[in-house]
JSON list of C-alpha atoms in Angstrom, two decimals:
[
{"chain": "A", "resi": 810, "resn": "PHE", "atom": "CA", "xyz": [5.25, -3.11, -1.61]},
{"chain": "A", "resi": 811, "resn": "ILE", "atom": "CA", "xyz": [7.29, -2.71, 1.53]},
{"chain": "A", "resi": 812, "resn": "ARG", "atom": "CA", "xyz": [10.29, -4.87, 0.77]},
{"chain": "A", "resi": 813, "resn": "ASN", "atom": "CA", "xyz": [12.83, -4.46, 3.52]},
{"chain": "A", "resi": 814, "resn": "ILE", "atom": "CA", "xyz": [13.03, -3.62, 7.19]},
{"chain": "A", "resi": 815, "resn": "HIS", "atom": "CA", "xyz": [14.82, -0.34, 6.41]},
{"chain": "A", "resi": 816, "resn": "ASP", "atom": "CA", "xyz": [11.79, 0.73, 4.30]},
{"chain": "A", "resi": 817, "resn": "ILE", "atom": "CA", "xyz": [9.79, 1.38, 7.47]},
{"chain": "A", "resi": 818, "resn": "HIS", "atom": "CA", "xyz": [10.56, 4.26, 9.81]},
{"chain": "A", "resi": 819, "resn": "PHE", "atom": "CA", "xyz": [8.41, 3.78, 12.89]},
{"chain": "A", "resi": 820, "resn": "GLY", "atom": "CA", "xyz": [9.80, 6.92, 14.55]},
{"chain": "A", "resi": 821, "resn": "LYS", "atom": "CA", "xyz": [8.80, 9.13, 11.61]},
{"chain": "A", "resi": 822, "resn": "ASN", "atom": "CA", "xyz": [5.60, 7.20, 10.76]},
{"chain": "A", "resi": 823, "resn": "LEU", "atom": "CA", "xyz": [6.77, 6.69, 7.17]},
{"chain": "A", "resi": 824, "resn": "LEU", "atom": "CA", "xyz": [6.86, 3.82, 4.69]},
{"chain": "A", "resi": 825, "resn": "TYR", "atom": "CA", "xyz": [9.16, 3.87, 1.69]},
{"chain": "A", "resi": 826, "resn": "VAL", "atom": "CA", "xyz": [8.19, 2.08, -1.49]},
{"chain": "A", "resi": 827, "resn": "ARG", "atom": "CA", "xyz": [11.48, 2.10, -3.33]},
{"chain": "A", "resi": 828, "resn": "GLU", "atom": "CA", "xyz": [10.45, 0.18, -6.45]},
{"chain": "A", "resi": 829, "resn": "GLY", "atom": "CA", "xyz": [6.81, 0.99, -7.08]},
{"chain": "A", "resi": 830, "resn": "LYS", "atom": "CA", "xyz": [4.86, 1.03, -10.31]},
{"chain": "A", "resi": 831, "resn": "GLY", "atom": "CA", "xyz": [6.89, 2.70, -13.05]},
{"chain": "A", "resi": 832, "resn": "ALA", "atom": "CA", "xyz": [10.05, 2.19, -10.97]},
{"chain": "A", "resi": 833, "resn": "LYS", "atom": "CA", "xyz": [9.08, 5.24, -8.92]},
{"chain": "A", "resi": 834, "resn": "ARG", "atom": "CA", "xyz": [9.99, 5.78, -5.29]},
{"chain": "A", "resi": 835, "resn": "ARG", "atom": "CA", "xyz": [7.20, 6.81, -2.92]},
{"chain": "A", "resi": 836, "resn": "VAL", "atom": "CA", "xyz": [7.05, 7.98, 0.66]},
{"chain": "A", "resi": 837, "resn": "ILE", "atom": "CA", "xyz": [3.81, 7.09, 2.41]},
{"chain": "A", "resi": 838, "resn": "PRO", "atom": "CA", "xyz": [2.72, 8.39, 5.82]},
{"chain": "A", "resi": 839, "resn": "MET", "atom": "CA", "xyz": [1.48, 5.82, 8.34]},
{"chain": "A", "resi": 840, "resn": "ASN", "atom": "CA", "xyz": [-1.30, 6.53, 10.77]},
{"chain": "A", "resi": 841, "resn": "GLU", "atom": "CA", "xyz": [-0.99, 5.23, 14.34]},
{"chain": "A", "resi": 842, "resn": "LYS", "atom": "CA", "xyz": [-3.14, 2.15, 13.71]},
{"chain": "A", "resi": 843, "resn": "VAL", "atom": "CA", "xyz": [-1.05, 1.02, 10.75]},
{"chain": "A", "resi": 844, "resn": "LYS", "atom": "CA", "xyz": [2.14, 1.74, 12.68]},
{"chain": "A", "resi": 845, "resn": "LYS", "atom": "CA", "xyz": [0.97, -0.36, 15.64]},
{"chain": "A", "resi": 846, "resn": "GLU", "atom": "CA", "xyz": [-0.06, -3.26, 13.39]},
{"chain": "A", "resi": 847, "resn": "LEU", "atom": "CA", "xyz": [3.27, -3.27, 11.53]},
{"chain": "A", "resi": 848, "resn": "GLU", "atom": "CA", "xyz": [5.22, -2.96, 14.79]},
{"chain": "A", "resi": 849, "resn": "SER", "atom": "CA", "xyz": [3.23, -5.85, 16.24]},
{"chain": "A", "resi": 850, "resn": "TYR", "atom": "CA", "xyz": [3.93, -7.97, 13.17]},
{"chain": "A", "resi": 851, "resn": "TYR", "atom": "CA", "xyz": [7.61, -7.10, 13.29]},
{"chain": "A", "resi": 852, "resn": "ASN", "atom": "CA", "xyz": [8.02, -7.70, 17.02]},
{"chain": "A", "resi": 853, "resn": "ASN", "atom": "CA", "xyz": [5.70, -10.67, 17.55]},
{"chain": "A", "resi": 854, "resn": "GLU", "atom": "CA", "xyz": [4.98, -12.61, 14.39]},
{"chain": "A", "resi": 855, "resn": "ARG", "atom": "CA", "xyz": [7.90, -12.16, 12.05]},
{"chain": "A", "resi": 856, "resn": "THR", "atom": "CA", "xyz": [10.74, -14.61, 12.43]},
{"chain": "A", "resi": 857, "resn": "ARG", "atom": "CA", "xyz": [14.28, -13.36, 11.96]},
{"chain": "A", "resi": 858, "resn": "ILE", "atom": "CA", "xyz": [15.34, -15.92, 9.33]},
{"chain": "A", "resi": 859, "resn": "ASN", "atom": "CA", "xyz": [15.62, -13.37, 6.53]},
{"chain": "A", "resi": 860, "resn": "GLU", "atom": "CA", "xyz": [16.90, -10.24, 8.26]},
{"chain": "A", "resi": 861, "resn": "GLU", "atom": "CA", "xyz": [16.51, -7.89, 5.29]},
{"chain": "A", "resi": 862, "resn": "ALA", "atom": "CA", "xyz": [12.99, -8.70, 4.10]},
{"chain": "A", "resi": 863, "resn": "PHE", "atom": "CA", "xyz": [10.08, -7.26, 6.08]},
{"chain": "A", "resi": 864, "resn": "ILE", "atom": "CA", "xyz": [7.10, -9.35, 4.96]},
{"chain": "A", "resi": 865, "resn": "LEU", "atom": "CA", "xyz": [7.77, -13.08, 4.94]},
{"chain": "A", "resi": 866, "resn": "ASN", "atom": "CA", "xyz": [5.64, -15.93, 3.65]},
{"chain": "A", "resi": 867, "resn": "ARG", "atom": "CA", "xyz": [4.78, -19.17, 5.49]},
{"chain": "A", "resi": 868, "resn": "THR", "atom": "CA", "xyz": [8.18, -20.62, 4.66]},
{"chain": "A", "resi": 869, "resn": "ASN", "atom": "CA", "xyz": [9.95, -17.52, 6.01]},
{"chain": "A", "resi": 870, "resn": "GLU", "atom": "CA", "xyz": [11.00, -16.29, 2.57]},
{"chain": "A", "resi": 871, "resn": "ARG", "atom": "CA", "xyz": [10.42, -12.88, 1.03]},
{"chain": "A", "resi": 872, "resn": "MET", "atom": "CA", "xyz": [6.85, -12.40, -0.23]},
{"chain": "A", "resi": 873, "resn": "ARG", "atom": "CA", "xyz": [6.46, -12.00, -3.99]},
{"chain": "A", "resi": 874, "resn": "GLY", "atom": "CA", "xyz": [3.79, -9.97, -5.79]},
{"chain": "A", "resi": 875, "resn": "ASP", "atom": "CA", "xyz": [1.57, -12.95, -6.60]},
{"chain": "A", "resi": 876, "resn": "SER", "atom": "CA", "xyz": [1.72, -13.99, -2.93]},
{"chain": "A", "resi": 877, "resn": "TYR", "atom": "CA", "xyz": [0.10, -10.71, -1.91]},
{"chain": "A", "resi": 878, "resn": "ASN", "atom": "CA", "xyz": [-2.73, -11.33, -4.38]},
{"chain": "A", "resi": 879, "resn": "LYS", "atom": "CA", "xyz": [-3.22, -14.85, -2.99]},
{"chain": "A", "resi": 880, "resn": "ALA", "atom": "CA", "xyz": [-3.26, -13.49, 0.56]},
{"chain": "A", "resi": 881, "resn": "LEU", "atom": "CA", "xyz": [-5.89, -10.91, -0.41]},
{"chain": "A", "resi": 882, "resn": "LYS", "atom": "CA", "xyz": [-8.07, -13.63, -1.97]},
{"chain": "A", "resi": 883, "resn": "GLU", "atom": "CA", "xyz": [-7.82, -15.66, 1.23]},
{"chain": "A", "resi": 884, "resn": "ILE", "atom": "CA", "xyz": [-8.81, -12.65, 3.35]},
{"chain": "A", "resi": 885, "resn": "LEU", "atom": "CA", "xyz": [-11.81, -12.01, 1.08]},
{"chain": "A", "resi": 886, "resn": "LYS", "atom": "CA", "xyz": [-12.84, -15.66, 1.30]},
{"chain": "A", "resi": 887, "resn": "ARG", "atom": "CA", "xyz": [-12.62, -15.67, 5.13]},
{"chain": "A", "resi": 888, "resn": "ALA", "atom": "CA", "xyz": [-14.64, -12.45, 5.23]},
{"chain": "A", "resi": 889, "resn": "GLY", "atom": "CA", "xyz": [-17.34, -13.97, 3.03]},
{"chain": "A", "resi": 890, "resn": "ILE", "atom": "CA", "xyz": [-16.79, -11.43, 0.25]},
{"chain": "A", "resi": 891, "resn": "GLU", "atom": "CA", "xyz": [-17.49, -13.06, -3.10]},
{"chain": "A", "resi": 892, "resn": "LYS", "atom": "CA", "xyz": [-16.78, -10.00, -5.22]},
{"chain": "A", "resi": 893, "resn": "GLU", "atom": "CA", "xyz": [-13.62, -10.08, -7.33]},
{"chain": "A", "resi": 894, "resn": "ILE", "atom": "CA", "xyz": [-11.24, -7.60, -5.70]},
{"chain": "A", "resi": 895, "resn": "THR", "atom": "CA", "xyz": [-7.57, -7.18, -6.54]},
{"chain": "A", "resi": 896, "resn": "LEU", "atom": "CA", "xyz": [-4.74, -5.13, -5.10]},
{"chain": "A", "resi": 897, "resn": "HIS", "atom": "CA", "xyz": [-5.24, -2.83, -8.07]},
{"chain": "A", "resi": 898, "resn": "HIS", "atom": "CA", "xyz": [-8.85, -2.25, -6.96]},
{"chain": "A", "resi": 899, "resn": "LEU", "atom": "CA", "xyz": [-7.53, -1.26, -3.53]},
{"chain": "A", "resi": 900, "resn": "ARG", "atom": "CA", "xyz": [-5.23, 1.28, -5.17]},
{"chain": "A", "resi": 901, "resn": "HIS", "atom": "CA", "xyz": [-8.22, 2.83, -6.96]},
{"chain": "A", "resi": 902, "resn": "SER", "atom": "CA", "xyz": [-10.22, 2.90, -3.74]},
{"chain": "A", "resi": 903, "resn": "ILE", "atom": "CA", "xyz": [-7.46, 4.54, -1.74]},
{"chain": "A", "resi": 904, "resn": "ALA", "atom": "CA", "xyz": [-7.03, 7.27, -4.35]},
{"chain": "A", "resi": 905, "resn": "THR", "atom": "CA", "xyz": [-10.77, 7.91, -4.44]},
{"chain": "A", "resi": 906, "resn": "HIS", "atom": "CA", "xyz": [-11.04, 8.06, -0.64]},
{"chain": "A", "resi": 907, "resn": "LEU", "atom": "CA", "xyz": [-8.10, 10.44, -0.39]},
{"chain": "A", "resi": 908, "resn": "LEU", "atom": "CA", "xyz": [-9.71, 12.82, -2.88]},
{"chain": "A", "resi": 909, "resn": "GLU", "atom": "CA", "xyz": [-13.16, 12.51, -1.31]},
{"chain": "A", "resi": 910, "resn": "ASN", "atom": "CA", "xyz": [-11.67, 13.38, 2.07]},
{"chain": "A", "resi": 911, "resn": "GLY", "atom": "CA", "xyz": [-10.11, 16.59, 0.87]},
{"chain": "A", "resi": 912, "resn": "LEU", "atom": "CA", "xyz": [-6.53, 15.76, -0.08]},
{"chain": "A", "resi": 913, "resn": "SER", "atom": "CA", "xyz": [-5.32, 17.72, -3.04]},
{"chain": "A", "resi": 914, "resn": "ILE", "atom": "CA", "xyz": [-5.23, 16.01, -6.39]},
{"chain": "A", "resi": 915, "resn": "GLU", "atom": "CA", "xyz": [-1.53, 16.92, -6.59]},
{"chain": "A", "resi": 916, "resn": "PHE", "atom": "CA", "xyz": [-0.86, 14.97, -3.38]},
{"chain": "A", "resi": 917, "resn": "VAL", "atom": "CA", "xyz": [-2.82, 11.99, -4.68]},
{"chain": "A", "resi": 918, "resn": "ARG", "atom": "CA", "xyz": [-0.96, 12.19, -8.00]},
{"chain": "A", "resi": 919, "resn": "ASP", "atom": "CA", "xyz": [2.36, 12.06, -6.16]},
{"chain": "A", "resi": 920, "resn": "PHE", "atom": "CA", "xyz": [1.10, 9.32, -3.84]},
{"chain": "A", "resi": 921, "resn": "LEU", "atom": "CA", "xyz": [0.17, 7.20, -6.85]},
{"chain": "A", "resi": 922, "resn": "GLY", "atom": "CA", "xyz": [3.34, 8.08, -8.72]},
{"chain": "A", "resi": 923, "resn": "HIS", "atom": "CA", "xyz": [1.60, 9.59, -11.72]},
{"chain": "A", "resi": 924, "resn": "SER", "atom": "CA", "xyz": [3.31, 12.14, -13.90]},
{"chain": "A", "resi": 925, "resn": "HIS", "atom": "CA", "xyz": [0.11, 13.83, -15.09]},
{"chain": "A", "resi": 926, "resn": "LEU", "atom": "CA", "xyz": [-3.02, 14.96, -13.24]},
{"chain": "A", "resi": 927, "resn": "GLU", "atom": "CA", "xyz": [-5.20, 13.53, -16.00]},
{"chain": "A", "resi": 928, "resn": "ALA", "atom": "CA", "xyz": [-4.04, 10.02, -15.14]},
{"chain": "A", "resi": 929, "resn": "THR", "atom": "CA", "xyz": [-4.94, 10.58, -11.50]},
{"chain": "A", "resi": 930, "resn": "GLN", "atom": "CA", "xyz": [-8.39, 11.93, -12.36]},
{"chain": "A", "resi": 931, "resn": "ILE", "atom": "CA", "xyz": [-9.20, 8.85, -14.42]},
{"chain": "A", "resi": 932, "resn": "TYR", "atom": "CA", "xyz": [-7.54, 6.45, -12.01]},
{"chain": "A", "resi": 933, "resn": "ALA", "atom": "CA", "xyz": [-9.39, 7.73, -8.95]},
{"chain": "A", "resi": 934, "resn": "LYS", "atom": "CA", "xyz": [-12.76, 7.76, -10.73]},
{"chain": "A", "resi": 935, "resn": "VAL", "atom": "CA", "xyz": [-13.48, 11.19, -9.38]},
{"chain": "A", "resi": 936, "resn": "LYS", "atom": "CA", "xyz": [-16.98, 12.51, -9.99]},
{"chain": "A", "resi": 937, "resn": "SER", "atom": "CA", "xyz": [-17.22, 15.55, -12.22]},
{"chain": "A", "resi": 938, "resn": "LYS", "atom": "CA", "xyz": [-18.66, 17.64, -9.36]},
{"chain": "A", "resi": 939, "resn": "GLN", "atom": "CA", "xyz": [-15.60, 16.83, -7.24]},
{"chain": "A", "resi": 940, "resn": "LEU", "atom": "CA", "xyz": [-13.28, 17.75, -10.10]},
{"chain": "A", "resi": 941, "resn": "LYS", "atom": "CA", "xyz": [-14.94, 21.15, -10.37]},
{"chain": "A", "resi": 942, "resn": "ASN", "atom": "CA", "xyz": [-14.37, 21.68, -6.65]},
{"chain": "A", "resi": 943, "resn": "LEU", "atom": "CA", "xyz": [-10.73, 20.70, -6.98]}
]
């Protein structure tokens, strides 16, 4: 998760996840839409009570991992989606979409923080035909 204000570089369109899964550091590119949404949140919605933390909860404290899961469940409920979806499911989906849209499996492996390509292949649920193409 994006923890602190200094983990976002709007000028370079980059997000830094400094303590991701497996204690690995990741650099994630932002597209313009994501950049605009995060800038809008930062400039318009976020209060300045906790200067270091980027995402704050309703009581203006740093969000914790379980809070993100609760927020996702609320979004799904408001959208009328009854399927059980977790943040982990989103991670799988992102990896699959990246591979399906032509990113190299090595890039996706690094993006996910995996050490071995085999873990990425399983994780992304890549079809055997796509693996042959890769």
